[in-house]
Amino acid sequence: MRVSRINQSTCLGCDLTPFCFNNEKLKQKFQSNSLPVKRRFIIKKNERLFSSDSHFQYLYAIEKGSLKAVQSEPDGTEVIRGLYFAGEILAYDAIYLGYYHFSAIALTEVQVCMLDYQDFLSCLESNPELQRHILYLISSQLSMGSYLTSTKADRKLACLLLDLSLRLHRNHRRDEFELPMSRQDIANYLRLTAETVSRIFTRFQQNKMISIKNKKIKILQIDALKKIADGLNLTP
Amino acid sequence: MRVSRINQSTCLGCDLTPFCFNNEKLKQKFQSNSLPVKRRFIIKKNERLFSSDSHFQYLYAIEKGSLKAVQSEPDGTEVIRGLYFAGEILAYDAIYLGYYHFSAIALTEVQVCMLDYQDFLSCLESNPELQRHILYLISSQLSMGSYLTSTKADRKLACLLLDLSLRLHRNHRRDEFELPMSRQDIANYLRLTAETVSRIFTRFQQNKMISIKNKKIKILQIDALKKIADGLNLTP
DNA sequence: CGCCGTATTGAGCGCTCTCAAGCTAGGTGG
DNA sequence: CCACCTAGCTTGAGAGCGCTCAATACGGCG
């Protein structure tokens, strides 16, 4: 992994910012020598943050950019098991397993911050607010990507677009955004083919629900999109 | 909800047993008046433990029996979002939402134990071991049911059978067990139809991988079943 | 024994996949 | 500047898997 250390002062924040180990609040509570080891760095597009099956030691906070979680199937194919965006924490599932469940690969240039899990646990002991917060954060992961179980391709794609429109900008929805991934990656994540994704995109455009220019997406009728995401066909 | 209080001495254990509030270890640490409110009771088959959208207050530990997590879709249909078995804790996802995401309905007679979440958090503050344990438990939920995203019906069903063979007996695999649910429930959970489930069951039997007598399942060739679960067709 | 909900089996349809052929955008070199 | 190249995207035709609808078989229970 190529690592460029960057200035500490450039922190862009994440889900743990209110409890960040750099915060003055926490500095007062702990001796500074007990603060978690922390490094912040940038990886380039298509580079790997960590590899599947490697030993779990760090949680990663994404400050900027997007990542995909890639898992190898027994038959050799690779499936995308998750998408992660700026502000989010990566690798909660490894807490249980003890190793990373998947490889994390940058979809764009990515700025991350690594948190030593053991140090994190030490911090947790004397910080009840952080205890509550981390349970809250992990709990939120349980309902993520539940739309993947849908059997309808247009429904899955509508859900993904709504998901992206929120999560690409730290849960502030925007009706205009840039797809951080290829059609093939979208298809892989949704368990479809790139052809099907392409066909549904054109259908959505014909219905004037969205417009697409390369990777630039604009949601034109969010209510119509939400109806499809809810499994309600416009023409039942 | 009909509730039959039962004797405290009949506790059958759960994932939190090593840290149970009844444990002598913990009794020594806390004043007994600060111990979480706790009730243990039994609900009958098809009865509801809690309802979707109702206010989250309790986590539930299943001591005995099986439950399904049922969610209503906007179009009125109901989908099964999860299955829960003896020893497991229910409703982690509600921590984030503040309300229950789904209704929990008993597939069999069920014995549960309710844990007030606020009291649980209070307990957590002074118990670092429990802090680690609860993160471990919630983390384990993140990889649960990941096979639902598979697109192949036989693969999903093979995964479910292997899942059940483990989780029905507190993670001790048995090659012989009783299906706790109907074909329709299986189909609903796997996002298939009851007909497809039935057809695949007969195919699995013809291949001598399993035998079925009503709800009694016996796994005859676990390796063959695992190959299908891994997405490796026997005749590629 | 007869009833009714559940499970199995069959025939035909539709959605998504497969395979194959164009198309577009962005980059390279003459 | 433009011809070319390549990877990604789009579009089309046909096949396959799971769904729909319908009929039949089974099993628990009165």
Coordinates of C-alpha atoms (C1' of nucleotides) in Angstrom, one line a residue, chain A residues 151-153 191-193 195-196 199 213-214, chain C residues 14-21 24-26:
Chain A
T151 CA -35.6 -9.3 -6.9
K152 CA -36.5 -6.4 -9.2
A153 CA -33.6 -4.8 -11.1
R191 CA -26.0 -8.5 -8.5
L192 CA -27.1 -7.6 -12.1
T193 CA -25.2 -7.3 -15.4
E195 CA -26.2 -4.5 -19.7
T196 CA -29.2 -4.6 -17.4
R199 CA -31.0 -0.6 -20.1
K213 CA -24.4 12.5 -18.9
N214 CA -21.6 10.0 -18.6
Chain C
dG14 C1' -41.6 -12.7 -18.4
dC15 C1' -37.5 -10.7 -16.7
dT16 C1' -32.7 -10.9 -16.6
dC17 C1' -28.6 -13.1 -18.5
dT18 C1' -25.7 -14.3 -22.4
dC19 C1' -23.5 -13.4 -26.4
dA20 C1' -22.5 -10.3 -30.0
dA21 C1' -22.4 -6.1 -32.4
dT24 C1' -19.0 7.1 -27.4
dA25 C1' -15.4 9.5 -24.9
dG26 C1' -10.9 10.2 -23.9

